[in-house]
CSV table of C-alpha atoms in Angstrom, one decimal:
chain,number,residue,atom,x,y,z
C,1,MET,CA,39.2,75.8,-90.7
C,2,ALA,CA,38.8,76.6,-94.4
C,3,CYS,CA,41.6,74.4,-95.6
C,4,PRO,CA,40.2,71.6,-97.6
C,5,ARG,CA,42.4,68.6,-97.9
C,6,ARG,CA,44.0,68.8,-101.4
C,7,ARG,CA,44.2,65.9,-103.7
C,8,LYS,CA,47.6,64.3,-103.8
C,9,GLY,CA,49.5,63.2,-106.9
C,10,ALA,CA,52.5,63.9,-109.1
C,11,SER,CA,50.5,66.2,-111.4
C,12,VAL,CA,48.9,68.3,-108.6
C,13,GLN,CA,50.7,71.4,-107.6
C,14,PRO,CA,51.6,71.2,-103.8
C,15,ASP,CA,50.0,73.8,-101.6
C,16,VAL,CA,53.4,74.6,-100.0
C,17,THR,CA,57.1,73.9,-100.5
C,18,PHE,CA,59.2,73.6,-97.4
C,19,ILE,CA,62.8,74.7,-98.1
C,20,ILE,CA,65.2,73.3,-95.5
C,21,ALA,CA,68.8,74.6,-95.9
C,22,ALA,CA,71.0,72.2,-93.9
C,23,TYR,CA,74.6,72.4,-92.8
C,24,ASN,CA,76.0,69.9,-90.3
C,25,ALA,CA,72.5,69.4,-88.9
C,26,GLU,CA,72.5,65.6,-88.3
C,27,LEU,CA,71.1,66.1,-84.8
C,28,THR,CA,68.1,68.1,-85.8
C,29,ILE,CA,67.3,67.6,-89.5
C,30,GLU,CA,64.9,64.7,-88.9
C,31,ARG,CA,62.9,66.7,-86.4
C,32,ALA,CA,62.5,69.5,-89.0
C,33,ILE,CA,61.6,67.1,-91.8
C,34,ALA,CA,59.1,65.2,-89.6
C,35,SER,CA,57.3,68.5,-88.6
C,36,ALA,CA,56.9,69.4,-92.3
C,37,ILE,CA,55.6,66.0,-93.2
C,38,ALA,CA,53.1,66.3,-90.3
C,39,GLN,CA,51.3,69.3,-91.8
C,40,ARG,CA,47.5,68.9,-91.8
C,41,ASP,CA,45.0,69.6,-94.5
C,42,VAL,CA,47.5,70.8,-97.1
C,43,SER,CA,49.7,69.1,-99.7
C,44,VAL,CA,53.4,69.5,-99.0
C,45,GLU,CA,56.6,69.4,-101.0
C,46,ILE,CA,59.8,69.2,-99.0
C,47,ILE,CA,63.2,70.2,-100.4
C,48,VAL,CA,66.3,69.7,-98.3
C,49,VAL,CA,69.4,71.5,-99.6
C,50,ASP,CA,72.6,70.2,-98.1
C,51,ASP,CA,75.2,73.0,-98.1
C,52,GLN,CA,78.3,70.8,-98.1
C,53,SER,CA,77.8,69.3,-94.6
C,54,GLY,CA,80.7,67.3,-93.1
C,55,ASP,CA,78.5,65.0,-91.0
C,56,ARG,CA,75.6,62.6,-91.7
C,57,THR,CA,73.0,65.3,-92.7
C,58,LEU,CA,73.0,64.4,-96.3
C,59,ASP,CA,72.6,60.7,-95.6
C,60,LEU,CA,69.8,61.2,-93.2
C,61,ALA,CA,67.9,63.4,-95.7
C,62,ARG,CA,68.4,60.8,-98.4
C,63,SER,CA,67.0,58.1,-96.2
C,64,TYR,CA,63.4,59.4,-96.9
C,65,PRO,CA,61.6,58.3,-100.1
C,66,GLU,CA,62.2,60.7,-102.9
C,67,ASP,CA,58.5,61.4,-103.4
C,68,ILE,CA,58.5,62.7,-99.8
C,69,VAL,CA,61.8,64.5,-99.5
C,70,ARG,CA,63.7,65.9,-102.5
C,71,VAL,CA,67.4,66.3,-101.7
C,72,VAL,CA,69.8,68.7,-103.3
C,73,ALA,CA,73.5,68.3,-102.5
C,74,LEU,CA,75.3,71.6,-103.4
C,75,GLU,CA,78.8,71.2,-105.0
C,76,GLN,CA,80.2,74.1,-103.0
C,77,ASN,CA,79.1,75.9,-99.8
C,78,ARG,CA,76.8,78.8,-100.6
C,79,GLY,CA,75.7,79.9,-97.2
C,80,PRO,CA,72.0,80.0,-96.0
C,81,GLY,CA,70.9,82.4,-98.7
C,82,GLY,CA,72.5,80.5,-101.5
C,83,ALA,CA,71.1,77.1,-100.2
C,84,ARG,CA,67.6,78.5,-99.9
C,85,ASN,CA,67.9,80.0,-103.4
C,86,ALA,CA,68.7,76.6,-104.8
C,87,GLY,CA,65.6,75.3,-103.2
C,88,LEU,CA,63.5,78.1,-104.5
C,89,GLU,CA,64.6,77.3,-108.1
C,90,LEU,CA,63.2,73.8,-107.7
C,91,ALA,CA,60.0,74.6,-105.7
C,92,ARG,CA,56.6,73.8,-107.2
C,93,GLY,CA,54.3,74.8,-104.4
C,94,ARG,CA,51.8,77.7,-104.6
C,95,TRP,CA,53.4,78.9,-101.4
C,96,VAL,CA,57.0,78.5,-100.1
C,97,ALA,CA,58.0,78.3,-96.4
C,98,VAL,CA,61.6,78.4,-95.1
C,99,LEU,CA,62.2,76.0,-92.3
C,100,ASP,CA,65.6,76.1,-90.5
C,101,SER,CA,67.2,72.7,-90.1
C,102,ASP,CA,67.3,73.0,-86.3
C,103,ASP,CA,63.7,74.3,-86.0
C,104,ALA,CA,60.2,72.8,-86.4
C,105,VAL,CA,56.7,73.7,-87.2
C,106,TYR,CA,53.3,72.8,-85.6
C,107,PRO,CA,51.0,70.6,-87.6
C,108,GLY,CA,48.3,73.2,-88.3
C,109,ARG,CA,50.7,76.0,-89.2
C,110,ILE,CA,50.6,76.2,-93.0
C,111,CYS,CA,46.9,75.6,-93.3
C,112,THR,CA,46.2,78.4,-90.8
C,113,MET,CA,48.6,80.8,-92.6
C,114,ILE,CA,47.4,80.1,-96.1
C,115,ASP,CA,43.8,80.6,-95.0
C,116,ARG,CA,44.6,83.9,-93.4
C,117,ALA,CA,46.6,85.1,-96.4
C,118,GLU,CA,44.2,84.0,-99.2
C,119,LYS,CA,41.1,85.6,-97.4
C,120,ALA,CA,43.0,88.9,-97.2
C,121,GLY,CA,44.4,88.7,-100.8
C,122,ALA,CA,47.9,88.8,-99.4
C,123,GLU,CA,51.2,87.5,-100.9
C,124,ILE,CA,52.9,87.1,-97.5
C,125,ALA,CA,51.9,85.8,-94.1
C,126,VAL,CA,53.8,85.7,-90.8
C,127,ASP,CA,53.0,84.2,-87.4
C,128,ASN,CA,54.3,83.9,-83.8
C,129,LEU,CA,57.3,81.7,-82.8
C,130,GLN,CA,57.6,79.4,-79.8
C,131,VAL,CA,61.0,79.8,-78.3
C,132,VAL,CA,62.6,76.5,-77.0
C,133,ARG,CA,65.8,76.5,-75.0
C,134,GLU,CA,68.7,74.1,-75.8
C,135,ASP,CA,67.6,71.9,-72.9
C,136,GLY,CA,64.2,71.5,-74.4
C,137,VAL,CA,62.3,73.8,-72.1
C,138,ALA,CA,59.7,76.0,-73.8
C,139,GLU,CA,60.0,79.7,-72.9
C,140,GLU,CA,57.5,82.4,-73.8
C,141,THR,CA,56.6,83.1,-77.4
C,142,MET,CA,58.8,85.4,-79.4
C,143,PHE,CA,56.1,88.1,-79.5
C,144,PRO,CA,53.3,88.8,-77.1
C,145,ALA,CA,50.0,87.6,-78.7
C,146,ASP,CA,48.3,90.9,-78.2
C,147,TYR,CA,51.1,92.7,-80.0
C,148,LEU,CA,50.7,90.6,-83.1
C,149,GLU,CA,46.9,90.8,-82.9
C,150,GLY,CA,47.3,94.6,-82.9
C,151,LEU,CA,49.4,94.6,-86.0
C,152,SER,CA,47.1,92.7,-88.3
C,153,GLU,CA,49.3,93.7,-91.3
C,154,ILE,CA,52.9,94.7,-91.5
C,155,SER,CA,53.9,97.5,-93.8
C,156,LEU,CA,57.4,98.2,-95.1
C,157,ALA,CA,57.7,101.1,-92.6
C,158,ASP,CA,56.6,98.7,-89.7
C,159,PHE,CA,59.1,96.1,-90.8
C,160,ILE,CA,62.1,98.4,-91.1
C,161,ALA,CA,61.2,100.0,-87.8
C,162,GLY,CA,61.1,96.5,-86.2
C,163,ASN,CA,64.7,95.9,-87.4
C,164,VAL,CA,66.5,98.8,-85.8
C,165,VAL,CA,69.5,97.1,-84.2
C,166,PHE,CA,69.6,97.3,-80.4
C,167,GLU,CA,66.6,99.7,-80.4
C,168,SER,CA,63.5,97.9,-81.7
C,169,ARG,CA,61.0,96.8,-79.0
C,170,PHE,CA,60.4,93.6,-80.8
C,171,ASN,CA,62.8,92.4,-83.5
C,172,LEU,CA,60.7,91.6,-86.5
C,173,GLY,CA,63.7,90.0,-88.2
C,174,TYR,CA,62.9,86.8,-86.4
C,175,LEU,CA,59.6,86.4,-88.3
C,176,LYS,CA,59.4,83.3,-90.5
C,177,PRO,CA,57.2,84.3,-93.4
C,178,ILE,CA,55.5,82.2,-96.1
C,179,PHE,CA,55.5,83.7,-99.6
C,180,GLN,CA,53.3,83.2,-102.6
C,181,ARG,CA,55.9,81.6,-104.9
C,182,ARG,CA,54.5,83.2,-108.0
C,183,PHE,CA,54.9,86.7,-106.4
C,184,LEU,CA,58.6,85.9,-105.7
C,185,ASN,CA,59.2,84.8,-109.2
C,186,GLU,CA,57.4,87.6,-110.9
C,187,ASN,CA,59.4,90.1,-109.0
C,188,GLY,CA,62.7,88.3,-109.3
C,189,LEU,CA,63.0,88.1,-105.5
C,190,ARG,CA,65.7,85.9,-104.0
C,191,TYR,CA,68.0,85.8,-101.0
C,192,ASP,CA,71.1,87.9,-100.9
C,193,GLU,CA,73.9,85.3,-100.9
C,194,GLY,CA,76.4,87.8,-99.6
C,195,LEU,CA,74.6,87.9,-96.2
C,196,ILE,CA,75.1,85.4,-93.4
C,197,ILE,CA,73.0,87.3,-91.0
C,198,GLY,CA,70.1,89.5,-92.2
C,199,GLU,CA,69.3,87.7,-95.5
C,200,ASP,CA,65.7,87.1,-94.2
C,201,TYR,CA,65.3,90.8,-93.5
C,202,ILE,CA,66.3,91.9,-97.0
C,203,LEU,CA,64.1,89.4,-98.7
C,204,LEU,CA,60.9,90.3,-96.7
C,205,ALA,CA,61.7,94.0,-96.9
C,206,SER,CA,62.2,93.8,-100.7
C,207,ALA,CA,58.9,91.8,-101.0
C,208,LEU,CA,57.1,94.6,-99.1
C,209,ALA,CA,58.8,97.3,-101.2
C,210,LYS,CA,57.5,95.5,-104.3
C,211,GLY,CA,54.0,95.9,-103.1
C,212,GLY,CA,53.5,92.6,-101.3
C,213,LYS,CA,50.8,92.5,-98.7
C,214,CYS,CA,51.9,90.8,-95.4
C,215,VAL,CA,49.1,89.7,-93.0
C,216,VAL,CA,49.8,88.6,-89.5
C,217,GLU,CA,48.4,85.3,-88.1
C,218,PRO,CA,48.7,85.9,-84.3
C,219,THR,CA,48.7,82.2,-83.4
C,220,THR,CA,52.0,80.3,-82.8
C,221,GLY,CA,53.1,78.0,-85.6
C,222,TYR,CA,56.9,78.1,-85.7
C,223,VAL,CA,59.2,76.4,-83.1
C,224,TYR,CA,62.4,78.3,-82.8
C,225,HIS,CA,65.1,76.4,-81.0
C,226,ILE,CA,67.9,78.3,-79.4
C,227,ARG,CA,71.3,76.7,-80.2
C,228,THR,CA,74.7,77.6,-78.7
C,229,GLY,CA,77.0,79.0,-81.4
C,230,SER,CA,74.1,79.5,-83.9
C,231,ILE,CA,75.1,82.1,-86.5
C,232,SER,CA,72.0,84.1,-85.8
C,233,ARG,CA,73.0,84.6,-82.2
C,234,VAL,CA,76.6,85.7,-82.8
C,235,LEU,CA,76.8,89.2,-84.4
C,236,GLU,CA,80.2,90.1,-85.6
C,237,LEU,CA,81.6,93.2,-87.3
C,238,HIS,CA,81.8,91.7,-90.8
C,239,HIS,CA,78.1,90.7,-90.5
C,240,VAL,CA,77.1,94.3,-89.8
C,241,GLU,CA,79.3,95.7,-92.5
C,242,ALA,CA,77.6,93.2,-95.0
C,243,MET,CA,74.2,94.3,-93.7
C,244,ARG,CA,75.1,98.0,-94.3
C,245,LYS,CA,76.2,97.2,-97.8
C,246,ALA,CA,73.0,95.3,-98.6
C,247,ASP,CA,70.9,98.2,-97.2
C,248,LEU,CA,72.7,100.6,-99.6
C,249,VAL,CA,71.7,98.4,-102.5
C,250,PHE,CA,68.1,98.2,-101.1
C,251,ALA,CA,67.9,102.0,-100.9
C,252,ARG,CA,69.1,102.4,-104.5
C,253,THR,CA,66.8,99.6,-105.8
C,254,HIS,CA,63.5,100.3,-104.0
C,255,SER,CA,61.3,103.4,-103.5
C,256,MET,CA,60.0,104.1,-99.9
C,257,ASP,CA,57.3,106.3,-98.6
C,258,ALA,CA,58.0,109.0,-95.9
C,259,LYS,CA,57.4,106.6,-93.0
C,260,ALA,CA,59.6,103.9,-94.5
C,261,GLU,CA,62.4,106.4,-95.2
C,262,ALA,CA,62.3,107.7,-91.7
C,263,ALA,CA,62.5,104.1,-90.3
C,264,PHE,CA,65.3,103.3,-92.8
C,265,ALA,CA,67.3,106.4,-91.6
C,266,ARG,CA,66.9,105.1,-87.9
C,267,ARG,CA,68.1,101.6,-89.0
C,268,THR,CA,71.0,103.1,-90.9
C,269,ARG,CA,72.1,105.0,-87.8
C,270,SER,CA,71.7,101.9,-85.7
C,271,LEU,CA,73.9,99.8,-88.0
C,272,ARG,CA,76.5,102.5,-87.9
C,273,LYS,CA,76.5,102.4,-84.0
C,274,ALA,CA,76.5,98.6,-84.0
C,275,ALA,CA,79.6,98.7,-86.3
C,276,SER,CA,81.4,101.1,-84.0
C,277,PHE,CA,80.4,99.1,-81.0
C,278,LEU,CA,81.7,95.8,-82.4
C,279,SER,CA,84.9,97.6,-83.7
C,280,LEU,CA,85.4,98.9,-80.1
C,281,VAL,CA,84.9,95.4,-78.7
C,282,GLN,CA,87.5,94.0,-81.2
C,283,HIS,CA,90.1,96.7,-80.2
C,284,ILE,CA,89.6,95.9,-76.5
C,285,LYS,CA,89.9,92.2,-77.0
C,286,ALA,CA,93.1,92.8,-79.1
C,287,ARG,CA,94.4,95.0,-76.3
C,288,SER,CA,94.6,98.0,-78.6
C,289,PRO,CA,93.5,100.8,-76.2
C,290,LEU,CA,94.4,103.7,-78.5
C,291,LYS,CA,92.3,102.3,-81.3
C,292,ALA,CA,89.5,101.6,-78.8
C,293,VAL,CA,89.7,105.2,-77.6
C,294,TRP,CA,89.7,106.5,-81.2
C,295,THR,CA,86.6,104.5,-82.0
C,296,ALA,CA,84.8,105.7,-78.9
C,297,LEU,CA,85.7,109.3,-79.7
C,298,SER,CA,84.6,108.9,-83.3
C,299,ASP,CA,81.2,107.5,-82.3
C,300,PRO,CA,80.4,108.1,-78.6
C,301,ALA,CA,76.9,106.5,-79.1
C,302,ALA,CA,78.6,103.1,-79.5
C,303,VAL,CA,79.9,103.2,-76.0
C,304,ARG,CA,76.3,103.3,-74.6
C,305,HIS,CA,75.9,99.7,-75.7
C,306,MET,CA,78.6,98.6,-73.4
C,307,GLY,CA,78.4,98.0,-69.6
C,308,MET,CA,78.8,101.2,-67.5
C,309,PRO,CA,82.1,100.2,-65.9
C,310,ILE,CA,83.7,99.7,-69.3
C,311,ALA,CA,82.2,103.0,-70.6
C,312,VAL,CA,83.6,104.9,-67.6
C,313,ARG,CA,87.0,103.4,-68.0
C,314,LEU,CA,87.0,104.4,-71.7
C,315,ARG,CA,86.1,107.9,-70.9
C,316,ARG,CA,88.9,108.1,-68.4
C,317,VAL,CA,91.4,106.8,-70.9
C,318,ALA,CA,90.0,109.2,-73.5
C,319,ALA,CA,90.5,112.1,-71.2
C,320,GLN,CA,94.1,111.1,-70.5
C,321,PHE,CA,94.7,110.6,-74.2
C,322,ALA,CA,93.3,114.0,-74.9
C,323,VAL,CA,95.6,115.6,-72.3
C,324,GLY,CA,98.6,113.9,-73.8
C,325,ALA,CA,97.7,114.9,-77.3
C,326,GLY,CA,97.4,118.5,-76.1
C,327,GLU,CA,100.8,118.4,-74.5
C,328,VAL,CA,102.4,117.1,-77.7
C,329,LYS,CA,100.6,119.7,-79.8
C,330,GLY,CA,101.8,122.5,-77.4
C,331,ALA,CA,105.3,121.3,-77.6
C,332,GLY,CA,105.4,122.0,-81.3
C,333,ARG,CA,104.5,125.7,-81.0
């Protein structure tokens, strides 16, 4: 491995800064911190940003020596993007890596990724993720190894195409990239604080649109823990609407080649369908059948995301509604 052990000391720039945004993470924060400390053959800076937790997260983070873990306590809740931005403003590492407070990383991850990126002259690197269930059982990796080996690099078009909601074969939005910090700063790249879901996507897409080269390290370095109730696993209508708004800003801000534009158009359609689908679900839960039927009629593609029995029932109700509307219209002649 071509990662020489760096000299340590206050005057030496760390190889990587881990940014751990934490909110009510008392059960997992120590695991995340320990995995960052355990990185081999690189010098590490760890910044924990507490986003107004109501449990012992802040106390646990502060229990580490300040020269090992720097702790920032936000005065108001800023969400995952805002907490990470606060960490980015303080980061000193040549590279920055985001580590979710309920996840972990393997000891050789950062050395391997930096080595891959620097040999390729890249500003961004991604790797595979090990998925671990809530009961601690390790499932398969997030992506098949041969799939990542075949990618080698990820272009803007590749990345957007891998984030088409409900349609992408593999959701590239789950990737946990490391970024060259200088590249982020020189291009003014930060997380969109208006997003609760999809903030990772917009940052990486923006970095690629700015000309960042993203290489793929096919080995598995990040440990993704599935947690019941996690924001990233609960998609709601307001999340999708915020993503659509962020995409509009992205399209106005960045130029895209033909392939990226085509992928972006597919993503735009997928978000529209997702919004219609979630709106449909809301109406059904609220027992508003006429609103549900109107949504289904406005965007029939949204119904395809639902189970067939529900779709069939909606079509029947829609047919009845259409007959009733025809009768009312006829009565007015």
